PDB file of C-alpha atoms in Angstrom:
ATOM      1  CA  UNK A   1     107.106 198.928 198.643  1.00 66.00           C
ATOM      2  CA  UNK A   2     107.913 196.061 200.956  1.00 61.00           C
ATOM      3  CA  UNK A   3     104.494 195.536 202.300  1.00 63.00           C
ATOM      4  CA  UNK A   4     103.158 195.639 198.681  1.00 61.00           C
ATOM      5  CA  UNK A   5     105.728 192.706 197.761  1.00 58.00           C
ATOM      6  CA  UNK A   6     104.843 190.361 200.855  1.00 58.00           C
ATOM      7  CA  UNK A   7     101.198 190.909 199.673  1.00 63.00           C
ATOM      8  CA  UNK A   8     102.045 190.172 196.289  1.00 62.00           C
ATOM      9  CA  UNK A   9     103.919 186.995 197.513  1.00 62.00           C
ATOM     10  CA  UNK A  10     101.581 186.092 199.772  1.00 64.00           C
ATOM     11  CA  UNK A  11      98.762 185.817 197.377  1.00 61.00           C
ATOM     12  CA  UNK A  12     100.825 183.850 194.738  1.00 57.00           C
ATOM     13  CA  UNK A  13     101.347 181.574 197.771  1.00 59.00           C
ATOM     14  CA  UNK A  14      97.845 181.606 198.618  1.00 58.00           C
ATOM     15  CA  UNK A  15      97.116 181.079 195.306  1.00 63.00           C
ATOM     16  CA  UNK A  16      99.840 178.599 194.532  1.00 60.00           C
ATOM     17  CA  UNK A  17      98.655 176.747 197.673  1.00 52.00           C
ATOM     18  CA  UNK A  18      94.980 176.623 196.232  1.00 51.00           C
ATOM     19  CA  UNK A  19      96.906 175.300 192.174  1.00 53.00           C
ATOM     20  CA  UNK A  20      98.048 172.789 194.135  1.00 47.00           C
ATOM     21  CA  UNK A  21      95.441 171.150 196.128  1.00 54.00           C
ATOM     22  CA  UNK A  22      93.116 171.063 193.484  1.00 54.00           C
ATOM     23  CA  UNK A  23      95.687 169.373 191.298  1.00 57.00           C
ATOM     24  CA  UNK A  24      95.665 166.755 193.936  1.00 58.00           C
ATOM     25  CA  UNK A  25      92.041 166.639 194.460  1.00 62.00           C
ATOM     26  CA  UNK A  26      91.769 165.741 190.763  1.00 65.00           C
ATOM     27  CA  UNK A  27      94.382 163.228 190.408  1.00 68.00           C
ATOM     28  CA  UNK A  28      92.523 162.091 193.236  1.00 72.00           C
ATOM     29  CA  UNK A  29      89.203 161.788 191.494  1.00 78.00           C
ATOM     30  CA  UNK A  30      91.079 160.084 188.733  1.00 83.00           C
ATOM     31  CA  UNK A  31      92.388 157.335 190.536  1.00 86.00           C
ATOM     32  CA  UNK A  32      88.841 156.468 192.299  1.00 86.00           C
ATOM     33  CA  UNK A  33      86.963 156.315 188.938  1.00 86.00           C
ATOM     34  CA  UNK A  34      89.939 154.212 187.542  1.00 89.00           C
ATOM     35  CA  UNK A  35      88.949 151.930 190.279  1.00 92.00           C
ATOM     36  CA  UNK A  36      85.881 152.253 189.701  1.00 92.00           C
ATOM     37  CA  UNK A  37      86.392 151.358 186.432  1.00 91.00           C
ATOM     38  CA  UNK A  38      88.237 148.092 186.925  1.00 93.00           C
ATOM     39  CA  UNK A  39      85.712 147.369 189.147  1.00 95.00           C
ATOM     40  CA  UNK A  40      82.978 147.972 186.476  1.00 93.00           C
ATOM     41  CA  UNK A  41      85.356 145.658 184.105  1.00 92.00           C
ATOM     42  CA  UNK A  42      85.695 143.094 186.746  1.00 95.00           C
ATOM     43  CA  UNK A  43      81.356 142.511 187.322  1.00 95.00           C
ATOM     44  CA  UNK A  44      81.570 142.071 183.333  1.00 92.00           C
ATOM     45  CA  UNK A  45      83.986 139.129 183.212  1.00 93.00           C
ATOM     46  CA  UNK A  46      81.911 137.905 186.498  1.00 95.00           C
ATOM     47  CA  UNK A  47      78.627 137.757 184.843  1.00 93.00           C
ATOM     48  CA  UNK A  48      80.356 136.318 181.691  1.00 91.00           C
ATOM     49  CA  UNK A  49      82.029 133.320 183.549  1.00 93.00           C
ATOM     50  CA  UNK A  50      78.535 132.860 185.486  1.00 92.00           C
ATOM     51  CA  UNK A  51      77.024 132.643 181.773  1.00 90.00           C
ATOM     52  CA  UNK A  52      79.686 130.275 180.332  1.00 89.00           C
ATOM     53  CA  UNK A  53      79.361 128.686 183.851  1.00 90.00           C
ATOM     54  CA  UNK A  54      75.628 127.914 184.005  1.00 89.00           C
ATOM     55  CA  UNK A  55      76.142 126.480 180.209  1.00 87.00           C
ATOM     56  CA  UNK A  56      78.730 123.794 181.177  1.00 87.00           C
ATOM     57  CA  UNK A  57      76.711 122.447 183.825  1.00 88.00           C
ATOM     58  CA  UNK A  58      73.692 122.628 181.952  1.00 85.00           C
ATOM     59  CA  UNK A  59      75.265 120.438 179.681  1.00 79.00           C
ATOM     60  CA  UNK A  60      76.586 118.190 182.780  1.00 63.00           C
ATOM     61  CA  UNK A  61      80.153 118.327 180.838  1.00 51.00           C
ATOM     62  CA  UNK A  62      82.960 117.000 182.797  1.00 48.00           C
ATOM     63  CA  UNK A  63      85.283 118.930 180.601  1.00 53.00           C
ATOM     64  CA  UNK A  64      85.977 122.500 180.959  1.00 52.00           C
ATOM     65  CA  UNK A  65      87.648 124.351 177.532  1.00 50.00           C
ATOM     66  CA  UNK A  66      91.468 126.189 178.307  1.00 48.00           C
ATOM     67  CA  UNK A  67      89.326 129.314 177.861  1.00 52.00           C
ATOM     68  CA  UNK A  68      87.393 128.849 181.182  1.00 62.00           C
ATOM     69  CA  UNK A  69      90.889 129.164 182.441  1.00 62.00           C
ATOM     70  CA  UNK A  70      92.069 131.516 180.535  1.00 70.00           C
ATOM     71  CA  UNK A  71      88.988 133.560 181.651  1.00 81.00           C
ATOM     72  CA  UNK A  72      89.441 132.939 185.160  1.00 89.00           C
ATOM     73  CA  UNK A  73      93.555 133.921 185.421  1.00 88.00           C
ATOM     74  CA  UNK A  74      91.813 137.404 183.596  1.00 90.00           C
ATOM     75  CA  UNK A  75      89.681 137.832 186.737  1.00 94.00           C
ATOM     76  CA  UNK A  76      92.407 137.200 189.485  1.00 93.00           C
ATOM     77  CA  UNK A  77      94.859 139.514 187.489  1.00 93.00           C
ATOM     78  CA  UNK A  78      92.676 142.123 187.862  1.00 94.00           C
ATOM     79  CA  UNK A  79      91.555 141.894 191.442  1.00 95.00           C
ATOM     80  CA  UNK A  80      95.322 141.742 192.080  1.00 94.00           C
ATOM     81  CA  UNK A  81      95.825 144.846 190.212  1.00 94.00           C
ATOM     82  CA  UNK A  82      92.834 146.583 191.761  1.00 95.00           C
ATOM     83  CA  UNK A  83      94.167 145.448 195.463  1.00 94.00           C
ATOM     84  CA  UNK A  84      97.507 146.736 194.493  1.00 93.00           C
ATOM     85  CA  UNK A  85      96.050 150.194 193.891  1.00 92.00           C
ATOM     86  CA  UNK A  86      92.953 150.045 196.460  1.00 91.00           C
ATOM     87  CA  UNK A  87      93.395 152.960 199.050  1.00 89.00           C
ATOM     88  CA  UNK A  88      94.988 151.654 202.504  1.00 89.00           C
ATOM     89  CA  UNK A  89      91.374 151.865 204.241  1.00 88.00           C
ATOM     90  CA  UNK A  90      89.566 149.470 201.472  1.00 89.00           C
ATOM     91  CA  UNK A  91      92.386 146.959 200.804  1.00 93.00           C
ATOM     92  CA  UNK A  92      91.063 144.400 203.814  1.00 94.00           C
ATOM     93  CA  UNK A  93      87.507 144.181 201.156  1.00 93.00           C
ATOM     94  CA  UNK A  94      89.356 143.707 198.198  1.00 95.00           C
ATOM     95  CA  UNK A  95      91.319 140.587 199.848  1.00 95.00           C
ATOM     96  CA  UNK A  96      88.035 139.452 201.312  1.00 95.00           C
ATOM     97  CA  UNK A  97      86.589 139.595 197.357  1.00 95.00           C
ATOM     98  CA  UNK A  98      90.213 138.168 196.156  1.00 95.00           C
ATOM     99  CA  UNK A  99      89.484 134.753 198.518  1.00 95.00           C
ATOM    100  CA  UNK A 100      85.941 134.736 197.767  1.00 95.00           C
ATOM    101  CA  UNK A 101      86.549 134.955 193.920  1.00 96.00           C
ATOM    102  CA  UNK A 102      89.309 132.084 194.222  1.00 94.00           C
ATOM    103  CA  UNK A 103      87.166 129.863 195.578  1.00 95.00           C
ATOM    104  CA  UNK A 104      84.356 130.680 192.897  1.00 95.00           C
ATOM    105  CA  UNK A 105      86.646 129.815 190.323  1.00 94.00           C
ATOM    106  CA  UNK A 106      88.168 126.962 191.768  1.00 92.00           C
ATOM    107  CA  UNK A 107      84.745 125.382 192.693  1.00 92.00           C
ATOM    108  CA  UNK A 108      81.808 125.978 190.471  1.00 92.00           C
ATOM    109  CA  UNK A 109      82.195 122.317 188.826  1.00 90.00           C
ATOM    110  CA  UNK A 110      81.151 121.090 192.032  1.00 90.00           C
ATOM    111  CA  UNK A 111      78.345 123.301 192.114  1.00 91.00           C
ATOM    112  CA  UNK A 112      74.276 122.908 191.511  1.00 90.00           C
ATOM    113  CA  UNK A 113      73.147 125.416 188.677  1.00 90.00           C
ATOM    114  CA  UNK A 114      70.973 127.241 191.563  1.00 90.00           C
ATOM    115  CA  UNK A 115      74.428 127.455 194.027  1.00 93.00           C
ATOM    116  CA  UNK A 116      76.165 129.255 190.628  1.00 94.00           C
ATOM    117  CA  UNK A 117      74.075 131.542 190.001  1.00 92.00           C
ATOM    118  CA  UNK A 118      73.820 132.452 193.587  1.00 92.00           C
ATOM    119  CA  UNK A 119      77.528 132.865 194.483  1.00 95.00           C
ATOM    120  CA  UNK A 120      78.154 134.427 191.485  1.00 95.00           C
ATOM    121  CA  UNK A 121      75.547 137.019 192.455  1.00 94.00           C
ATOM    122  CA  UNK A 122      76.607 137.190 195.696  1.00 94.00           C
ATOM    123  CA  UNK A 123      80.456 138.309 194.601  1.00 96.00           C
ATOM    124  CA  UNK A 124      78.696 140.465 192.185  1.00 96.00           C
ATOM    125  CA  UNK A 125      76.835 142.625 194.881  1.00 95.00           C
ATOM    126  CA  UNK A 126      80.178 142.371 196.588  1.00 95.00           C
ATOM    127  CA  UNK A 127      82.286 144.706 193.508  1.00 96.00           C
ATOM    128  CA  UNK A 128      79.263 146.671 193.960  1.00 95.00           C
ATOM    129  CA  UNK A 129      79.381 147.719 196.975  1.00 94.00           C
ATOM    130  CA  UNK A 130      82.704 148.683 196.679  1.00 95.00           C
ATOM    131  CA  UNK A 131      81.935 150.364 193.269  1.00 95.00           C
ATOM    132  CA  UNK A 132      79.122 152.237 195.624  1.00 94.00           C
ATOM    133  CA  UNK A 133      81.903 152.907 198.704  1.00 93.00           C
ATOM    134  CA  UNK A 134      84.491 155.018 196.119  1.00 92.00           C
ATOM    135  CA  UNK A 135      81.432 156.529 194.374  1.00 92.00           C
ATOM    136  CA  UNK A 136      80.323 157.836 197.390  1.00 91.00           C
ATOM    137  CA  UNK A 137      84.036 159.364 199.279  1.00 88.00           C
ATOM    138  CA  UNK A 138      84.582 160.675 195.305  1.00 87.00           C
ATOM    139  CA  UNK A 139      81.170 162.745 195.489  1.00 88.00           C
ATOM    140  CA  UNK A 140      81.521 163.707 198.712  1.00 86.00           C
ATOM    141  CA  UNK A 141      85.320 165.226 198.529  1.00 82.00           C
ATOM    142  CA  UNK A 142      84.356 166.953 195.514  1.00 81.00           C
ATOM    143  CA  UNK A 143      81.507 168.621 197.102  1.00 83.00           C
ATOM    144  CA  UNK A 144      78.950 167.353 194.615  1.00 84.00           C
ATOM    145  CA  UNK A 145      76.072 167.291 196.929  1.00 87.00           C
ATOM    146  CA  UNK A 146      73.303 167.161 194.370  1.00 88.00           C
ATOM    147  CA  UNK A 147      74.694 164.569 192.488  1.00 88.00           C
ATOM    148  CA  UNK A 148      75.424 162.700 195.589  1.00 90.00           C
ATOM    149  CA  UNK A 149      71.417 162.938 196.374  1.00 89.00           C
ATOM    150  CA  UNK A 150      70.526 161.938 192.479  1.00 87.00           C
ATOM    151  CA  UNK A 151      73.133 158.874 192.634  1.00 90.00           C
ATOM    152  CA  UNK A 152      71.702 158.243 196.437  1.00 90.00           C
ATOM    153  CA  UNK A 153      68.340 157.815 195.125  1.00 89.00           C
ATOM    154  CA  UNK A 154      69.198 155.269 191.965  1.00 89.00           C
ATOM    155  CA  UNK A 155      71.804 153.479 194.231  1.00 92.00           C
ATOM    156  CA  UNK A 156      69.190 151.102 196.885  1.00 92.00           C
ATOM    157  CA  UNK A 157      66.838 150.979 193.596  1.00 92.00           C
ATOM    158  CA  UNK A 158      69.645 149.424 191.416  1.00 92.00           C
ATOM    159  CA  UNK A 159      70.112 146.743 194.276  1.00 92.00           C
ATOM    160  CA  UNK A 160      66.420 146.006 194.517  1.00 92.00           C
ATOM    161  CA  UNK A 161      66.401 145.690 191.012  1.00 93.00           C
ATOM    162  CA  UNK A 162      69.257 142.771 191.454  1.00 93.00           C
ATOM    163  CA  UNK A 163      67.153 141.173 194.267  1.00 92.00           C
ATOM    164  CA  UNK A 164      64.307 141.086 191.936  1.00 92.00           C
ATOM    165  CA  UNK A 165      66.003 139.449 189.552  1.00 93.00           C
ATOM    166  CA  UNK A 166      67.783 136.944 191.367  1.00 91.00           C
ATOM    167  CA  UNK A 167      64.079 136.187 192.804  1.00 90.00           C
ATOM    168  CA  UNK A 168      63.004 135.859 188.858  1.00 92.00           C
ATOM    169  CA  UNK A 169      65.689 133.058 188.352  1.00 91.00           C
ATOM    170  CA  UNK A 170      64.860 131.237 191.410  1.00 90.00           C
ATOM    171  CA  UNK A 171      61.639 131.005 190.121  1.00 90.00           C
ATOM    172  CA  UNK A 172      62.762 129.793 186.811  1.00 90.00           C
ATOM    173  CA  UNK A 173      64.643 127.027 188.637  1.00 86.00           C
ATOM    174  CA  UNK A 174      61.803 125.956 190.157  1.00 85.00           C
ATOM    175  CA  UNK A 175      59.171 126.496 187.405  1.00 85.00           C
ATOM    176  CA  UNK A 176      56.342 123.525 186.452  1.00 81.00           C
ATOM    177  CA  UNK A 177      54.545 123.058 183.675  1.00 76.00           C
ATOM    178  CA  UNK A 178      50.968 124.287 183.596  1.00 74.00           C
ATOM    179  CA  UNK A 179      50.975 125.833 186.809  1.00 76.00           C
ATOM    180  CA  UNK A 180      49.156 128.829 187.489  1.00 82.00           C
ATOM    181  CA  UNK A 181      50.637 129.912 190.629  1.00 86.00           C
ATOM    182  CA  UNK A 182      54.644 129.845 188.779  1.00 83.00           C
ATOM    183  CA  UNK A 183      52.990 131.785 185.523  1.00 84.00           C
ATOM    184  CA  UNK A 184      51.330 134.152 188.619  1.00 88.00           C
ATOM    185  CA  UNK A 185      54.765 134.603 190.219  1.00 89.00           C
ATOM    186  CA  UNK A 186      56.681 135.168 187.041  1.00 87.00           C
ATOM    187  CA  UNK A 187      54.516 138.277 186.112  1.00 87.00           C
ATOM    188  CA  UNK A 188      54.944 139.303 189.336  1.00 90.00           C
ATOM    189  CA  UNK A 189      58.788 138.929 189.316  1.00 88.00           C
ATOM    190  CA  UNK A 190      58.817 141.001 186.034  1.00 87.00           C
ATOM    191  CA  UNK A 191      56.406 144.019 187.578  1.00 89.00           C
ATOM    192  CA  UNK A 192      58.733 144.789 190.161  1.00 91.00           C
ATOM    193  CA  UNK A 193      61.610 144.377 187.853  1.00 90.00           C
ATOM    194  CA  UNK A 194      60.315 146.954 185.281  1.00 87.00           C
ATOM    195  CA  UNK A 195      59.086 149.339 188.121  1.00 89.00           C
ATOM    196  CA  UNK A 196      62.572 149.252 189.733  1.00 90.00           C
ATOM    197  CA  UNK A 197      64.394 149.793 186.257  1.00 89.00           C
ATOM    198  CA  UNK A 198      62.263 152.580 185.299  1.00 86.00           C
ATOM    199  CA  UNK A 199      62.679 154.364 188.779  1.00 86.00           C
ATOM    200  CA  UNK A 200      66.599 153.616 187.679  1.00 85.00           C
ATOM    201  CA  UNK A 201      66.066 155.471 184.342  1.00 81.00           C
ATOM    202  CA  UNK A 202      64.133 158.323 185.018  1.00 78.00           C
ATOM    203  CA  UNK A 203      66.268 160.452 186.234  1.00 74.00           C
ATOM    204  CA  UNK A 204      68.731 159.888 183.246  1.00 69.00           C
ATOM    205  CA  UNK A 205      65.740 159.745 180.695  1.00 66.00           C
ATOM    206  CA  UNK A 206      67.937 162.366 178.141  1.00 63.00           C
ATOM    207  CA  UNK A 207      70.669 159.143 178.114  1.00 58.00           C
ATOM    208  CA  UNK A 208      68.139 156.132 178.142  1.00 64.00           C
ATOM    209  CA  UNK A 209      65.797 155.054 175.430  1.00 69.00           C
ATOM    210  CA  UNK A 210      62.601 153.967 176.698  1.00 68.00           C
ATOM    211  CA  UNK A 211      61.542 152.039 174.314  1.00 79.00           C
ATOM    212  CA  UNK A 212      63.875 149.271 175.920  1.00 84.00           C
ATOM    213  CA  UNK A 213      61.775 148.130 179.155  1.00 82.00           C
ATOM    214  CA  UNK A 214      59.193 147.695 176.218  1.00 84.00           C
ATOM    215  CA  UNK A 215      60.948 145.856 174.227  1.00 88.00           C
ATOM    216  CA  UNK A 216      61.671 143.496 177.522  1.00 86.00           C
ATOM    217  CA  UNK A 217      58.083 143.275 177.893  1.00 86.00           C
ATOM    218  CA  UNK A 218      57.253 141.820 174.233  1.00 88.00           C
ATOM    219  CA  UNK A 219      60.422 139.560 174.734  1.00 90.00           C
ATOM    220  CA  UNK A 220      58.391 137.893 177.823  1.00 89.00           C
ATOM    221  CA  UNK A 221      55.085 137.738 176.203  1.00 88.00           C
ATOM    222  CA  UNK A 222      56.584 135.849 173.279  1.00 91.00           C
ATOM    223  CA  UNK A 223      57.712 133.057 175.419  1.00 89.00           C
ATOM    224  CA  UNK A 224      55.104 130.109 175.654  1.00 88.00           C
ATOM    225  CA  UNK A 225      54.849 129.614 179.276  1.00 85.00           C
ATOM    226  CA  UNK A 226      51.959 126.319 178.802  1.00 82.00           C
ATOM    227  CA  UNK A 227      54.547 124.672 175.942  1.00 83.00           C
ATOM    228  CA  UNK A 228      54.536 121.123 176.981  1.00 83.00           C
ATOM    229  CA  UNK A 229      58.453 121.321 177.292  1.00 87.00           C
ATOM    230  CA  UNK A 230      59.165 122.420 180.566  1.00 85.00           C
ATOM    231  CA  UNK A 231      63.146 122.392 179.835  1.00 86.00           C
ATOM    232  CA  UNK A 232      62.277 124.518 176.683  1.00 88.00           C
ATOM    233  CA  UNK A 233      60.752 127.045 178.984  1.00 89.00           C
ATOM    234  CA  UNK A 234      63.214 127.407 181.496  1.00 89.00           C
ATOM    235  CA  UNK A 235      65.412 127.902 178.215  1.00 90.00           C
ATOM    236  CA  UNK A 236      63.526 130.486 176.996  1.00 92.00           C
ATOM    237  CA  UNK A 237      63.257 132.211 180.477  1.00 92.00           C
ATOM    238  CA  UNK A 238      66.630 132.320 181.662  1.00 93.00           C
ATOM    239  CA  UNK A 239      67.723 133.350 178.170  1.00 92.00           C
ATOM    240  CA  UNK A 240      65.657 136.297 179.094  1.00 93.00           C
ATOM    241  CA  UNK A 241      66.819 136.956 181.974  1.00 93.00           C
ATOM    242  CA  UNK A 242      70.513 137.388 180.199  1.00 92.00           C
ATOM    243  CA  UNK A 243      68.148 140.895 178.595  1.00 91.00           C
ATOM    244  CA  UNK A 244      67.028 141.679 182.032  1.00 92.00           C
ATOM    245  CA  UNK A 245      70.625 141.489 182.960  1.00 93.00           C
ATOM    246  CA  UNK A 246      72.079 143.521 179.903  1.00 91.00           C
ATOM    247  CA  UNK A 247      69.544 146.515 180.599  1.00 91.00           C
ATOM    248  CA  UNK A 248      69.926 146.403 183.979  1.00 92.00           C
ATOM    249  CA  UNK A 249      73.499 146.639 183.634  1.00 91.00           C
ATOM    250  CA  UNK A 250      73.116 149.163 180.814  1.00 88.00           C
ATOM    251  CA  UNK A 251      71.639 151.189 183.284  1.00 88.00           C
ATOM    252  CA  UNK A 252      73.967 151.317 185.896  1.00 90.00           C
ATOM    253  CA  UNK A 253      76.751 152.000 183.340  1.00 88.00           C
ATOM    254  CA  UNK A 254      74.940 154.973 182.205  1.00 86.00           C
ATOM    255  CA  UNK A 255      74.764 156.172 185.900  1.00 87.00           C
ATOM    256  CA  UNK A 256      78.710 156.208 186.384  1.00 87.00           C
ATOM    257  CA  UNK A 257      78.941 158.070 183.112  1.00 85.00           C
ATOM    258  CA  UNK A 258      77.259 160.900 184.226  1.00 84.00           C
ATOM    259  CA  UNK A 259      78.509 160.883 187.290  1.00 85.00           C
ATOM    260  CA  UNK A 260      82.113 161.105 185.870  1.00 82.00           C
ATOM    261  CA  UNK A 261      80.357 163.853 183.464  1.00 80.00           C
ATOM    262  CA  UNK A 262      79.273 165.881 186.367  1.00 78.00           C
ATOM    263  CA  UNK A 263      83.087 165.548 188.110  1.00 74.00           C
ATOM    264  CA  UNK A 264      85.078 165.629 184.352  1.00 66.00           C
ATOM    265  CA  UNK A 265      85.951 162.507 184.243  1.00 63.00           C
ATOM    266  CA  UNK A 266      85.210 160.634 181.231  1.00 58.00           C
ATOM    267  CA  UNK A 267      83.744 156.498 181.761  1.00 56.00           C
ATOM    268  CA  UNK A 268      84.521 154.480 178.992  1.00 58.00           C
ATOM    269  CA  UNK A 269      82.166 152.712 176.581  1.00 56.00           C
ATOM    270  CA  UNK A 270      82.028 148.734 178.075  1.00 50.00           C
ATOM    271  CA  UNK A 271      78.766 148.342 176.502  1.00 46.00           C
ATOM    272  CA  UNK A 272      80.014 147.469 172.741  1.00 38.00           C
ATOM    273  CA  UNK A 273      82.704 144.854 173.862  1.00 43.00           C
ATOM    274  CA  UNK A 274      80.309 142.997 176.281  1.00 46.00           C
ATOM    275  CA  UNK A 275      76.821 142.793 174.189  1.00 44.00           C
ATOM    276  CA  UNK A 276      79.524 141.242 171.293  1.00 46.00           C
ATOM    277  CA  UNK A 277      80.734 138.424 173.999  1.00 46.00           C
ATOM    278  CA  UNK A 278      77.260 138.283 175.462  1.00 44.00           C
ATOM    279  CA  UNK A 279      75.494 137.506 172.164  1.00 43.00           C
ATOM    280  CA  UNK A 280      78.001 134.527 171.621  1.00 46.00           C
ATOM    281  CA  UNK A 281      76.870 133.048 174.893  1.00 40.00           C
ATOM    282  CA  UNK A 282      73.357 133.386 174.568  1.00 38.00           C
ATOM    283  CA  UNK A 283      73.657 131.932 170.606  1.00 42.00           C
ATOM    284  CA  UNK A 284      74.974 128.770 172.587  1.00 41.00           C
ATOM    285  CA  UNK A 285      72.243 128.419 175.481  1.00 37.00           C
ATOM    286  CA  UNK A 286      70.151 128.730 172.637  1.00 37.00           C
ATOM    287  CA  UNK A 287      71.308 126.077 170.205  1.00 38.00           C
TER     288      UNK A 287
END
């Protein structure tokens, strides 16, 4: 009778033991993709103060509205809140990011358009790589190994993709009118670009509509690259670059939602929120 009740307690210890660490596995999981998350929130209100940016010194204004500050105090509240609940063995990134960003914000008046939109991009890859760093330890602690593979093969594509499209800007920078060789290297530009996004799609194709790299396509083809107004062009380009930008980012959100399918944890939707704020900007850089 003894022996059977040490069993008995044994495995409710055993099992009690097991309760327990998967409770704290999951609350685990939960704070990562919370950081995640912010982090995700964070590139958003990047690439919207790169957009709202890029339009003040297009317009060579030497006044900036309070809501460029406004804007910016958003950004450094949440790196601050995202350092404060970093894990010990990231926190010396997420200060690097924190001085990086606060010397963004403090000097992009000073900048050239081309220096914005590279910084910018550069702090940008930066929140991704940490988004990458977290999505990586989360897959790998809960023994999602196939997942881990999937997300290993869309990760180096998405950042290709980025490359691409930082390449496709520069270009627009530099464009001419009636030159072959810039018309030559646009196409080019947008190849690679649509290549990259659909090897990012494909293996979410149930979640990702594919009409919308051909959509991007028509968008380009509609643009009249021998128009005799070479700052209407560049207009009309970088404006389309914003769509490159939105599906590009579309994509990658769709990635971290099934990733937080595949480990229960639900992402939620940014997309809404941001293509509202993102249509106001490019109704301005339009006017």
């Amino acid at each position: 009778m003894l022996y059977l009740f040490v069993s008995i307690l044994i495995a409710l210890s055993v099992i009690g033991v097991w309760a327990y660490h998967l409770k704290q596995r999951k609350q685990l999981l939960e704070r990562r993709f919370n950081q995640i998350i912010g982090l995700r929130q964070l590139i958003h209100l990047l690439r919207f103060h790169r957009r709202q940016s890029h339009q003040r010194l297009c317009e060579s204004s030497a006044e900036h509205p309070q809501s460029m500050l406004a804007e910016s105090m958003a950004i450094q509240a949440l790196i601050r809140t995202l350092l404060s609940q970093a894990e010990q063995n990231h926190k010396p990134m997420y200060r690097i990011l924190m001085k990086r960003v606060s010397r963004l914000l403090d000097e992009w008046p000073g900048y050239s358009i081309q220096r914005n939109q590279t910084l910018h991009g550069k702090t940008i890859r930066h929140v991704l790589y940490l988004i990458d760093d977290t999505i990586t330890q989360s897959l790998i602690s809960a023994d999602k190994d196939e997942v881990f593979r999937q997300y290993q093969s869309v990760w180096p594509v998405t950042l290709n993709a980025i490359d691409s499209l930082s390449r496709f800007r520069y270009t627009i920078h530099n464009y001419a009118c009636d030159s072959e060789t810039m018309q030559r290297e646009l196409n080019l530009h947008l190849q690679i670009l649509q290549r990259r996004l659909k090897q990012i799609a494909l293996p979410y194709s149930e979640v990702i509509e594919p009409q919308i790299l051909e959509e991007l396509n028509e968008q380009f083809e509609a643009i009249d690259l021998d128009h005799p107004d070479e700052f209407k062009i560049k207009d009309e380009l970088y404006v389309f670059s914003l769509q490159v930008s939105d599906v590009l980012f579309q994509f990658f959100d769709n990635v971290l939602s099934q990733i937080g399918g595949e480990i229960s944890i639900k992402m939620p939707e940014l997309r809404m929120h941001e293509l509202q704020e993102e249509k106001k900007v490019i109704h301005l850089l339009t006017r």
